[in-house]
XYZ file of C-alpha atoms in Angstrom:
756
model
C 39.251 26.541 6.102
C 37.949 28.991 3.670
C 35.501 28.224 0.894
C 34.542 29.765 -2.422
C 31.437 31.386 -3.652
C 30.880 34.759 -5.243
C 31.830 35.427 -8.829
C 33.370 38.706 -7.670
C 35.594 36.855 -5.251
C 36.651 34.190 -7.768
C 39.240 36.469 -9.388
C 41.013 37.518 -6.222
C 44.118 35.975 -4.740
C 44.738 36.308 -1.029
C 47.753 35.594 1.053
C 46.966 34.938 4.668
C 49.126 34.127 7.654
C 47.283 32.149 10.258
C 48.618 31.062 13.608
C 46.438 28.403 15.163
C 46.522 25.969 18.002
C 46.088 22.671 16.208
C 44.840 19.587 17.996
C 45.848 16.613 15.864
C 44.244 13.342 16.987
C 46.141 10.093 16.765
C 44.137 7.048 15.755
C 44.869 5.257 19.007
C 41.981 6.049 21.350
C 44.313 6.042 24.373
C 47.022 8.209 22.930
C 47.218 11.796 24.278
C 46.725 14.659 21.878
C 49.670 16.814 21.074
C 49.193 20.583 20.885
C 51.523 22.677 18.836
C 51.513 26.101 17.253
C 51.552 26.043 13.504
C 52.296 28.926 11.214
C 50.814 28.361 7.790
C 51.307 30.485 4.751
C 48.438 29.836 2.408
C 47.989 31.152 -1.101
C 44.303 31.136 -1.851
C 42.846 31.384 -5.333
C 39.078 31.695 -5.513
C 38.893 30.435 -9.048
C 36.246 27.928 -8.141
C 36.505 27.408 -4.407
C 38.571 28.693 -1.521
C 40.317 27.012 1.339
C 42.571 27.131 4.334
C 42.481 24.311 6.830
C 43.117 25.968 10.160
C 42.961 22.923 12.336
C 41.660 19.417 12.792
C 39.195 18.323 15.417
C 37.885 14.784 15.266
C 34.413 15.945 16.321
C 34.059 18.571 13.572
C 33.348 17.874 9.896
C 34.467 19.625 6.748
C 31.474 21.934 6.570
C 31.920 23.198 10.110
C 35.561 23.953 9.347
C 34.535 25.763 6.178
C 31.946 27.978 7.894
C 34.306 28.730 10.768
C 37.052 29.759 8.372
C 34.781 32.056 6.377
C 33.788 33.820 9.583
C 37.410 34.184 10.676
C 38.261 35.871 7.346
C 35.287 38.266 7.309
C 37.583 41.291 6.943
C 38.660 40.135 3.492
C 35.247 40.748 1.869
C 31.969 42.536 2.392
C 29.206 41.252 4.623
C 27.121 40.309 1.578
C 30.011 38.359 0.074
C 30.582 36.524 3.336
C 26.899 35.680 3.607
C 26.806 34.340 0.052
C 29.849 32.189 0.742
C 28.218 30.838 3.886
C 25.040 30.153 1.891
C 26.936 28.155 -0.739
C 28.511 25.972 1.916
C 25.181 25.506 3.713
C 23.389 24.626 0.479
C 25.984 21.995 -0.350
C 25.841 20.529 3.133
C 22.041 20.578 3.094
C 21.963 18.911 -0.310
C 24.200 16.068 0.814
C 22.214 15.611 4.012
C 18.999 15.547 1.988
C 20.381 12.815 -0.266
C 21.470 10.796 2.743
C 18.092 11.180 4.461
C 16.051 10.230 1.396
C 18.032 7.154 0.339
C 16.013 4.694 2.519
C 12.789 5.958 0.930
C 14.371 5.635 -2.522
C 15.373 2.029 -1.795
C 11.811 1.312 -0.738
C 10.489 2.810 -3.964
C 12.892 0.693 -6.049
C 11.663 -2.366 -4.169
C 8.033 -1.493 -4.893
C 8.760 -0.679 -8.521
C 10.388 -4.067 -9.040
C 7.096 -5.737 -8.098
C 5.516 -3.992 -11.093
C 8.449 -4.096 -13.505
C 6.532 -6.478 -15.771
C 4.587 -3.366 -16.795
C 6.267 -1.506 -19.637
C 5.929 1.998 -18.161
C 7.573 0.929 -14.898
C 10.251 -1.091 -16.683
C 11.210 2.040 -18.646
C 11.600 4.261 -15.577
C 13.130 1.839 -13.085
C 16.680 1.689 -14.592
C 16.809 5.498 -14.747
C 15.650 5.813 -11.160
C 18.111 3.171 -9.941
C 20.893 4.993 -11.796
C 20.072 8.234 -9.959
C 20.099 6.391 -6.618
C 23.499 4.878 -7.438
C 24.801 8.359 -8.284
C 23.547 9.650 -4.930
C 25.360 6.827 -3.136
C 28.571 7.593 -5.016
C 28.655 11.315 -4.268
C 27.960 10.702 -0.573
C 30.695 8.093 -0.511
C 33.121 10.485 -2.163
C 32.446 13.126 0.485
C 33.201 10.578 3.219
C 36.556 9.877 1.544
C 37.484 13.572 1.827
C 36.483 13.554 5.480
C 38.728 10.545 6.017
C 41.556 12.308 4.190
C 41.406 15.162 6.679
C 41.256 12.732 9.590
C 44.323 10.853 8.353
C 46.530 13.615 7.013
C 45.594 16.436 9.339
C 46.989 19.873 8.520
C 48.769 18.530 5.447
C 45.376 18.038 3.787
C 44.583 21.676 3.084
C 42.896 21.007 -0.243
C 40.300 18.449 0.865
C 37.309 20.756 0.842
C 38.534 22.581 -2.261
C 38.845 19.335 -4.195
C 35.419 18.119 -3.160
C 33.820 21.487 -3.908
C 35.394 21.521 -7.380
C 34.194 17.960 -7.941
C 30.589 18.824 -7.089
C 30.237 22.361 -8.456
C 31.495 22.956 -11.964
C 30.538 26.475 -12.991
C 26.770 26.736 -12.809
C 26.340 22.951 -12.706
C 25.836 21.388 -9.266
C 25.998 17.572 -9.160
C 24.081 17.340 -5.905
C 21.212 19.478 -7.178
C 21.155 17.542 -10.444
C 20.819 14.211 -8.621
C 18.124 15.664 -6.363
C 16.104 16.850 -9.372
C 16.405 13.488 -11.099
C 15.320 11.610 -7.989
C 12.407 13.946 -7.364
C 11.178 13.821 -10.951
C 11.461 10.059 -11.367
C 10.055 9.217 -7.928
C 7.032 11.425 -8.627
C 6.421 9.612 -11.904
C 6.686 6.206 -10.233
C 4.423 7.187 -7.360
C 1.793 8.439 -9.811
C 1.628 4.844 -11.025
C 0.440 3.808 -7.570
C 3.752 2.392 -6.367
C 3.810 4.404 -3.156
C 0.544 3.086 -1.775
C -0.340 -0.530 -0.981
C 1.864 -3.314 0.317
C 3.575 -4.982 -2.657
C 1.836 -8.159 -3.760
C 2.152 -10.459 -6.726
C 0.149 -9.180 -9.651
C -2.608 -11.680 -10.503
C -1.494 -11.574 -14.131
C 1.937 -12.785 -13.003
C 0.743 -15.211 -10.330
C -2.798 -16.384 -11.175
C -4.913 -18.226 -8.632
C -4.767 -22.026 -8.864
C -7.506 -24.603 -8.405
C -7.608 -28.330 -7.739
C -8.274 -29.143 -11.407
C -5.063 -30.037 -13.265
C -4.374 -28.218 -16.520
C -1.954 -30.963 -17.538
C -3.884 -34.219 -17.882
C -0.692 -36.272 -18.184
C 2.273 -36.095 -15.844
C 5.699 -36.898 -17.268
C 8.321 -38.634 -15.151
C 6.575 -38.391 -11.769
C 4.903 -41.821 -11.649
C 6.987 -43.137 -8.748
C 6.509 -40.099 -6.521
C 2.814 -39.860 -7.375
C 2.152 -43.527 -6.623
C 3.966 -43.470 -3.298
C 2.245 -40.335 -2.022
C -1.150 -41.674 -3.044
C -0.452 -44.960 -1.274
C 0.414 -43.008 1.841
C -2.744 -40.893 1.749
C -5.267 -43.659 1.121
C -3.868 -46.141 3.652
C -6.539 -47.507 5.960
C -6.894 -45.977 9.401
C -5.150 -48.116 11.976
C -2.395 -49.421 9.665
C 1.163 -49.175 10.880
C 1.892 -46.439 8.389
C -0.843 -44.267 9.859
C 0.267 -45.000 13.417
C 3.657 -43.673 12.506
C 2.167 -40.174 12.644
C 2.082 -40.211 16.445
C 5.538 -41.562 17.178
C 7.110 -38.203 17.905
C 10.340 -36.548 16.934
C 12.700 -38.475 14.690
C 15.609 -37.991 12.341
C 14.777 -35.383 9.665
C 16.025 -35.572 6.119
C 14.765 -34.403 2.756
C 13.369 -37.110 0.522
C 15.472 -37.536 -2.583
C 13.121 -38.057 -5.532
C 15.472 -40.585 -7.127
C 15.456 -42.953 -4.119
C 12.173 -42.887 -2.337
C 10.147 -45.536 -0.499
C 6.803 -45.482 1.221
C 8.521 -46.026 4.548
C 10.748 -42.965 4.236
C 8.038 -40.643 2.980
C 5.831 -41.682 5.877
C 8.460 -40.819 8.458
C 7.283 -38.211 10.959
C 9.872 -35.586 11.942
C 8.214 -33.291 14.475
C 6.166 -33.907 17.570
C 2.544 -33.715 16.420
C 0.029 -31.830 18.460
C -2.933 -33.296 16.548
C -3.930 -35.813 13.899
C -3.116 -33.520 10.965
C 0.155 -34.448 9.268
C 1.842 -31.865 7.038
C 3.713 -33.011 3.917
C 5.553 -30.243 2.014
C 6.378 -30.537 -1.696
C 9.420 -28.364 -2.433
C 11.143 -27.310 -5.645
C 12.102 -24.279 -7.708
C 9.452 -22.453 -9.710
C 8.204 -24.319 -12.783
C 9.324 -27.786 -11.666
C 5.744 -29.097 -11.334
C 4.768 -28.810 -7.655
C 1.237 -27.540 -8.268
C 0.607 -30.098 -11.014
C 1.750 -32.861 -8.671
C -0.559 -31.593 -5.900
C -3.512 -31.347 -8.302
C -3.119 -34.955 -9.491
C -2.753 -36.199 -5.916
C -5.832 -34.253 -4.830
C -8.047 -35.551 -7.627
C -7.044 -39.183 -7.117
C -7.336 -39.385 -3.323
C -10.262 -37.077 -2.482
C -12.830 -39.943 -2.506
C -10.965 -41.369 0.501
C -11.516 -38.234 2.631
C -14.696 -36.953 4.231
C -13.718 -33.295 3.757
C -11.381 -31.807 1.139
C -10.101 -28.232 0.817
C -7.937 -26.565 -1.837
C -6.488 -23.131 -0.987
C -4.404 -21.004 -3.365
C -2.280 -19.044 -0.894
C 0.386 -17.170 -2.886
C 2.107 -14.278 -1.060
C -0.880 -13.229 1.078
C -1.023 -15.507 4.111
C -4.053 -13.849 5.686
C -5.473 -16.198 8.344
C -8.977 -14.746 8.166
C -9.126 -14.903 4.357
C -7.845 -18.470 4.277
C -10.263 -19.560 7.005
C -13.170 -18.047 5.044
C -12.068 -19.785 1.860
C -11.648 -23.108 3.698
C -15.242 -22.889 4.967
C -16.525 -21.921 1.538
C -14.602 -24.812 -0.053
C -16.433 -27.268 2.228
C -19.918 -25.738 2.377
C -20.099 -23.997 -0.970
C -21.436 -20.913 0.782
C -19.681 -17.628 1.436
C -18.881 -17.052 5.122
C -18.648 -13.762 6.978
C -17.844 -12.664 10.510
C -14.915 -12.213 12.847
C -11.971 -14.614 12.898
C -13.184 -16.234 16.122
C -16.609 -17.149 14.723
C -15.078 -18.315 11.449
C -12.618 -20.572 13.227
C -15.339 -22.013 15.459
C -17.385 -22.814 12.356
C -14.385 -24.446 10.652
C -13.529 -26.436 13.775
C -17.104 -27.713 14.034
C -17.151 -28.671 10.350
C -13.918 -30.718 10.333
C -13.899 -32.071 13.901
C -13.398 -35.841 13.862
C -13.591 -35.846 10.070
C -10.884 -37.269 7.833
C -9.559 -34.146 6.149
C -7.411 -33.505 3.090
C -6.305 -29.894 2.749
C -3.909 -28.497 0.143
C -2.161 -25.146 0.594
C -0.717 -24.325 -2.802
C 2.148 -21.854 -3.228
C 3.142 -21.065 0.343
C 5.676 -18.248 0.871
C 7.717 -16.920 3.758
C 4.948 -14.782 5.204
C 3.293 -18.009 6.413
C 5.984 -17.964 9.123
C 5.544 -14.300 10.065
C 5.165 -13.284 13.712
C 7.682 -16.015 14.595
C 5.353 -18.702 13.301
C 2.284 -17.482 15.198
C 0.289 -16.870 11.995
C 0.802 -20.471 10.949
C -0.246 -21.787 14.365
C -3.295 -19.498 14.344
C -4.399 -20.902 11.002
C -3.904 -24.525 12.116
C -5.663 -24.078 15.485
C -9.184 -25.127 14.300
C -7.748 -28.237 12.596
C -6.397 -29.914 15.734
C -9.185 -32.423 16.302
C -9.499 -33.873 12.833
C -9.616 -37.624 12.459
C -6.388 -39.577 12.389
C -5.210 -40.103 8.824
C -5.946 -36.503 7.874
C -3.206 -34.740 5.976
C -2.187 -31.321 4.687
C -0.193 -30.997 1.467
C 1.851 -27.817 1.128
C 3.645 -26.678 -2.033
C 6.463 -24.164 -1.631
C 9.694 -23.017 -3.253
C 11.331 -22.400 0.102
C 13.080 -25.073 2.138
C 12.849 -22.671 5.061
C 9.040 -22.668 4.827
C 8.945 -26.437 4.437
C 11.065 -26.883 7.570
C 8.812 -24.479 9.472
C 5.525 -26.260 8.774
C 6.286 -29.928 8.152
C 5.550 -32.881 10.384
C 6.833 -35.286 7.725
C 9.875 -35.473 5.537
C 9.903 -33.021 2.669
C 9.201 -34.295 -0.833
C 11.796 -32.599 -3.033
C 10.973 -32.327 -6.751
C 13.976 -32.042 -9.044
C 14.052 -31.632 -12.817
C 12.837 -34.431 -15.070
C 15.302 -37.060 -16.264
C 16.724 -36.679 -19.777
C 14.755 -39.340 -21.677
C 11.399 -38.412 -20.193
C 12.190 -34.732 -20.480
C 13.087 -35.045 -24.169
C 9.704 -36.633 -24.890
C 7.976 -33.805 -23.042
C 10.030 -31.164 -24.892
C 9.178 -32.764 -28.252
C 5.518 -32.523 -27.319
C 5.997 -28.813 -26.550
C 7.927 -28.164 -29.791
C 6.096 -30.347 -32.314
C 2.801 -31.240 -30.661
C 3.840 -34.899 -30.481
C 6.376 -36.731 -28.352
C 6.816 -39.566 -30.864
C 8.041 -37.977 -34.056
C 8.722 -34.781 -35.976
C 8.813 -34.133 -39.684
C 12.105 -32.239 -39.596
C 15.220 -34.119 -38.502
C 17.378 -30.965 -38.541
C 15.031 -29.098 -36.200
C 14.925 -32.108 -33.911
C 18.726 -32.085 -33.649
C 18.701 -28.388 -32.759
C 16.028 -29.138 -30.169
C 18.271 -31.790 -28.624
C 21.052 -29.206 -28.397
C 18.717 -26.753 -26.646
C 17.552 -29.385 -24.124
C 20.489 -29.094 -21.648
C 19.693 -25.391 -21.142
C 16.343 -26.266 -19.619
C 17.648 -28.381 -16.724
C 14.646 -30.692 -16.683
C 12.169 -27.881 -15.956
C 8.708 -28.560 -17.431
C 7.867 -24.841 -17.483
C 11.147 -24.039 -19.242
C 10.291 -26.688 -21.850
C 6.876 -25.078 -22.376
C 8.471 -21.623 -22.670
C 11.032 -22.625 -25.292
C 8.603 -24.976 -27.002
C 6.165 -22.099 -27.515
C 8.913 -19.886 -28.976
C 10.154 -22.601 -31.332
C 6.681 -23.601 -32.440
C 6.073 -20.046 -33.663
C 8.810 -20.274 -36.305
C 9.955 -23.507 -37.945
C 12.985 -22.043 -39.754
C 16.379 -23.490 -38.807
C 17.946 -20.020 -38.650
C 15.492 -18.965 -35.951
C 16.002 -22.177 -33.998
C 19.779 -21.740 -34.150
C 19.400 -18.174 -32.874
C 17.419 -19.517 -29.916
C 20.117 -22.129 -29.334
C 22.891 -19.511 -29.309
C 20.985 -17.040 -27.119
C 20.943 -16.987 -23.351
C 17.559 -17.887 -21.948
C 17.245 -14.489 -20.264
C 17.716 -12.726 -23.617
C 14.585 -14.303 -25.117
C 11.277 -12.448 -24.923
C 8.954 -14.219 -22.518
C 5.347 -13.982 -21.456
C 4.355 -13.323 -17.866
C 3.635 -16.994 -17.157
C 6.863 -18.299 -18.736
C 9.805 -19.741 -16.847
C 11.955 -16.710 -15.997
C 9.040 -14.478 -14.938
C 7.875 -17.423 -12.816
C 11.310 -17.800 -11.213
C 11.513 -14.048 -10.796
C 8.701 -14.263 -8.231
C 11.163 -15.920 -5.846
C 13.512 -12.970 -6.300
C 10.688 -10.458 -5.842
C 9.813 -11.918 -2.465
C 13.286 -11.275 -1.060
C 13.891 -8.328 1.273
C 15.507 -5.445 -0.612
C 18.948 -5.967 0.948
C 18.955 -9.619 -0.187
C 17.808 -8.590 -3.662
C 20.865 -6.354 -4.000
C 23.155 -9.114 -2.808
C 21.742 -11.825 -5.041
C 21.452 -9.624 -8.129
C 25.217 -8.990 -7.939
C 25.679 -12.705 -8.658
C 24.640 -11.905 -12.226
C 28.221 -10.769 -12.823
C 29.529 -14.331 -12.301
C 29.299 -16.981 -15.053
C 27.181 -20.112 -14.819
C 28.544 -22.942 -12.655
C 30.692 -20.500 -10.660
C 31.473 -21.975 -7.263
C 30.783 -19.484 -4.483
C 32.429 -19.350 -1.083
C 30.384 -17.835 1.711
C 33.142 -15.724 3.260
C 34.360 -14.463 -0.108
C 30.924 -13.377 -1.289
C 30.163 -11.836 2.102
C 33.277 -9.644 1.772
C 32.200 -8.513 -1.685
C 28.717 -7.578 -0.420
C 30.254 -5.550 2.404
C 32.578 -3.787 -0.043
C 29.636 -2.935 -2.310
C 27.769 -1.344 0.599
C 24.910 -3.866 0.530
C 25.164 -4.926 4.180
C 23.240 -3.033 6.844
C 24.980 -2.616 10.233
C 23.232 -4.201 13.224
C 24.524 -2.809 16.505
C 27.839 -4.321 17.574
C 27.608 -7.427 15.383
C 30.640 -7.623 13.062
C 29.504 -6.631 9.597
C 31.189 -9.694 8.086
C 28.997 -11.910 10.284
C 25.886 -10.062 9.118
C 26.882 -10.604 5.482
C 27.496 -14.298 6.175
C 23.982 -14.530 7.593
C 22.670 -12.959 4.380
C 24.299 -15.833 2.510
C 22.732 -18.418 4.828
C 19.334 -16.776 4.312
C 19.703 -17.127 0.549
C 20.735 -20.762 0.963
C 17.647 -21.459 3.099
C 15.509 -19.881 0.364
C 17.116 -22.205 -2.217
C 18.932 -19.479 -4.186
C 22.196 -21.327 -3.613
C 22.530 -25.088 -3.500
C 25.419 -27.100 -2.174
C 26.981 -29.443 -4.717
C 30.080 -31.486 -3.847
C 30.955 -29.145 -0.988
C 30.630 -25.915 -3.009
C 27.730 -23.515 -3.432
C 26.337 -22.960 -6.913
C 23.304 -21.267 -8.442
C 20.894 -23.434 -10.419
C 21.277 -22.639 -14.128
C 17.675 -21.449 -14.471
C 18.036 -19.224 -11.423
C 21.230 -17.888 -12.968
C 19.289 -17.015 -16.110
C 16.742 -15.296 -13.907
C 19.315 -13.241 -11.995
C 20.885 -12.137 -15.278
C 17.446 -11.022 -16.397
C 16.750 -8.937 -13.281
C 20.258 -7.425 -13.270
C 20.606 -6.899 -17.032
C 21.049 -3.125 -16.655
C 23.646 -3.394 -13.873
C 25.642 -6.576 -14.513
C 27.365 -7.889 -17.615
C 29.690 -10.784 -18.475
C 32.111 -10.220 -21.361
C 32.842 -13.495 -23.115
C 33.344 -12.614 -26.787
C 34.659 -9.670 -28.803
C 31.266 -8.898 -30.321
C 29.781 -8.343 -26.852
C 31.630 -5.095 -26.133
C 28.870 -3.224 -27.977
C 26.214 -4.921 -25.841
C 27.500 -3.604 -22.511
C 24.791 -1.436 -20.909
C 25.707 2.248 -20.901
C 25.484 2.606 -17.107
C 26.696 -0.872 -16.197
C 27.805 -1.113 -12.556
C 29.313 -4.616 -12.352
C 31.413 -6.158 -15.123
C 33.180 -9.483 -15.489
C 35.784 -9.973 -18.231
C 36.371 -13.638 -19.021
C 39.724 -14.684 -20.434
C 39.827 -14.388 -24.211
C 42.993 -13.976 -26.330
C 41.028 -11.780 -28.745
C 40.543 -9.110 -26.068
C 43.296 -6.720 -27.123
C 44.437 -3.418 -25.641
C 41.964 -1.282 -27.580
C 39.026 -3.447 -26.538
C 39.990 -3.383 -22.873
C 40.683 0.352 -23.069
C 37.146 0.920 -24.387
C 35.800 -0.114 -20.978
C 36.891 3.310 -19.694
C 33.746 4.852 -21.164
C 31.689 3.007 -18.549
C 32.691 5.506 -15.894
C 30.008 4.438 -13.402
C 31.500 0.976 -13.036
C 31.686 -0.270 -9.432
C 32.924 -3.827 -9.885
C 35.549 -5.089 -12.325
C 36.437 -8.782 -12.346
C 39.136 -9.353 -14.948
C 39.875 -13.043 -15.397
C 42.494 -12.503 -18.082
C 46.132 -11.748 -17.138
C 47.420 -8.205 -17.657
C 51.105 -9.103 -17.796
C 51.652 -8.772 -21.537
C 53.447 -5.506 -22.373
C 50.720 -4.648 -24.855
C 47.751 -4.910 -22.483
C 49.460 -4.143 -19.142
C 49.127 -0.314 -19.474
C 45.334 -0.647 -19.519
C 45.355 -0.860 -15.722
C 46.622 2.725 -15.524
C 43.756 3.921 -17.722
C 41.197 1.993 -15.682
C 42.457 3.528 -12.454
C 42.389 6.989 -14.029
C 38.975 6.844 -15.697
C 36.945 4.402 -13.591
C 37.087 6.299 -10.318
C 33.909 4.809 -8.830
C 35.179 1.246 -8.602
C 34.656 -0.406 -5.221
C 35.777 -3.934 -6.097
C 38.673 -4.928 -8.364
C 39.584 -8.560 -8.879
C 42.382 -9.104 -11.352
C 43.933 -12.414 -12.378
C 47.439 -10.932 -12.586
C 49.225 -7.710 -13.425
C 52.753 -6.384 -13.810
C 52.119 -3.689 -11.238
C 49.723 -1.179 -9.784
C 50.038 2.303 -11.312
C 50.347 5.511 -9.319
C 46.893 6.452 -10.608
C 45.424 3.903 -8.195
C 44.979 6.869 -5.846
C 41.987 7.946 -7.985
C 39.969 5.005 -6.689
C 38.469 6.822 -3.714
C 35.635 4.310 -3.383
C 37.811 1.177 -3.535
C 37.096 -1.321 -0.739
C 38.262 -4.636 -2.151
C 41.401 -5.357 -4.182
C 42.488 -8.843 -5.150
C 45.197 -10.105 -7.480
C 44.378 -13.774 -7.519
C 47.380 -15.354 -9.254
C 51.144 -15.124 -9.032
C 52.248 -11.864 -10.660
C 55.445 -9.865 -11.194
C 54.079 -7.280 -8.732
C 56.789 -6.605 -6.125
C 55.798 -3.303 -4.560
C 52.902 -0.937 -4.127
C 53.105 2.705 -5.221
C 53.240 5.362 -2.501
C 49.898 6.722 -3.762
C 48.315 3.412 -2.716
C 48.145 4.803 0.804
C 45.435 7.263 -0.288
C 42.906 4.409 -0.449
C 41.335 5.321 2.885
C 38.256 3.179 2.176
C 40.190 -0.001 1.358
C 38.994 -2.877 3.545
C 40.345 -6.017 1.891
C 43.735 -6.508 0.227
C 44.427 -9.963 -1.183
C 47.727 -10.253 -3.040
C 48.891 -13.484 -1.415
C 50.416 -14.929 -4.596
C 52.583 -11.856 -5.261
C 56.061 -11.610 -3.761
C 55.793 -8.146 -2.267
C 59.229 -6.996 -1.154
C 58.201 -3.824 0.697
C 55.224 -1.712 1.600
C 54.959 2.087 1.331
C 56.061 4.001 4.423
C 52.551 5.431 4.892
C 50.840 2.050 4.799
C 49.285 2.754 8.193
C 47.133 5.461 6.587
C 44.858 2.702 5.298
C 42.571 3.189 8.278
C 39.719 1.016 6.970
C 41.860 -2.039 6.234
C 40.449 -5.145 7.910
C 42.089 -8.009 6.078
C 45.468 -8.379 4.375
C 46.920 -11.386 2.619
C 50.480 -10.943 1.417
C 52.904 -13.659 0.411
C 53.431 -15.676 3.586
C 51.431 -13.321 5.807
C 47.786 -12.913 6.777
C 46.243 -10.315 9.037
C 42.551 -10.300 9.924
C 41.504 -7.436 12.180
C 38.482 -9.379 13.451
C 40.678 -12.047 14.979
C 43.101 -9.588 16.590
C 46.314 -11.397 15.833
C 49.508 -10.429 17.619
C 49.893 -7.470 15.255
C 47.139 -5.666 17.168
C 49.295 -5.428 20.252
C 51.834 -3.332 18.392
C 51.886 0.428 18.073
C 51.532 1.915 14.607
C 55.262 2.319 14.007
C 55.962 -1.191 15.256
C 53.252 -2.540 12.947
C 54.871 -0.839 9.963
C 58.267 -2.311 10.770
C 56.668 -5.699 11.349
C 54.942 -5.605 7.964
C 58.123 -4.380 6.259
C 59.961 -7.319 7.743
C 57.507 -9.692 6.116
């Protein structure tokens, strides 16, 4: 290889004959290497870079080849010129390595910044910083494509380093250095705001501490649940319902709030080690869990000798909670080591009938494999029979980890009750309003709120501020996430659930903002998309698809997906929330007037089917050159719009995922999609063949064109070295399952595929 550098050398043209012993590896690990002498005549123009590939060795990367080649051609220039060339190559290699090494720290900083994104200064910087991180990922990924090109094509790929060098260095502008400067500048600004210091916690302004005194004096639509829980808690000691607590392990199911009896709610699910039963109240943010717990607490506390209310939030610190429990009982502040505090708590509650409420429990209650939870409960073992702990949480996983009784699941309020509550929020009265027209608009807004009391308060506050019908209609026509909200409103409240996710799950879930409401998700499908996007972290020898599937299960256990009629969906309010957190990265195109609303650096775009989306509108998407995901739900078979695919493939070179309803064919420009991992044409299309340039997609992992009648595949189809799954008409091949195709040699595989 030989690489470019000095301005003095850029004008020269060299002709060099090189005879090398070339060791070309075959992809089969058992196949012997073939040595042969190659005579290569190379015309080298140093008009931007230089290059001769002298040989391929699977253990050597592009930069090693470049430095070796420069040394071998030292007679062609002075020692200073050679040194400068070597320096340019080393600087580029060092820059890429630096980007790769710093990415984990950059991800961590994004994660920390998101915890403070309710602050304006952070919210301004975070999209710019994320954009720089995305750019770093893209340039590293592009370099890996060139490495794969050399691996696949061997000596025929003389221009690999030249092309990459020209891509990165354009005159005096160096893309790698530019990205490094942006990352350094923005990360310094974020860290000056204190983001690089303490462990991220919920800001008290976003998640204020709760107490046992209810803010809402009246509860709407919860009378049945409230009555039944109270009956359970005040039952006399010795009754059959109390004795049920010691009957051991039984069938476990979640209580459905629409069909609930005292017998079912009193059903014990886990073997109890003591007299303290644990009843979790579960539901999404804003559904009324804390309000329910407050009303229960106030009505039943006369029936208990000792009562404790603890506002836990995201800091499950056993020592802090033990101190606060003691203070709640004695009224005096306690100090000392955990051991002395727990002894004092044990002595205070021993053989006493205890009611304790842990409000707003999060996943860290189960840290250390549940040991933290057991450590907190240890002093409470010898309380009197009939004692109970109420726990409120958003997470079914947490509820399952702490409960000894069936979970009480709170869903949204029913329509009639909810309408009365919403009227109260809008007009200050649930009985009447003075404006029939506004009331009708309010009824139209109601379905958006999905029975959420906090959502009703949020919209009610906005509507109460302005009683003009034009304003109310604007609210009706807007998405909930587009409306300005205060820190204690519904979407910021739901956003706390998102904030608490690990960073890798945040990336996965935020991508769901590119799908419309009520979209039905399939676990395997979404897992493949996450892998293609680069969101899944390898874990030893575990298949990466299995890791991604586990990500999905984790999100299900945290209630981000819910199963409805056999399919997984996202609750509408959670969908509004995910669109809010991903508003700079994801966009759904539904109407013609929304083309101007697409964020400049959008990464994931969904185009819904609309006959008004003409060629010029679809062509305008080419300006969003950083696009990674394009989901086009409208067919591209019409002669007018079909050519747009060629422009997309030419201009949108960073795309990793393309899902297209149908198309007349794939253009030769598809070879520009160096980052492409996932390609799907979901409906029957006129597509009958793939262009020969398709075989340059060395990163392609998934190819789904099962509804297209492909008549033949390109002769170099076996160059798609990353391909794991193929679905063609009448044929499926999944590498993970090692079908009979795996037993075939490369040439046999090609013939086999051609035959299909």
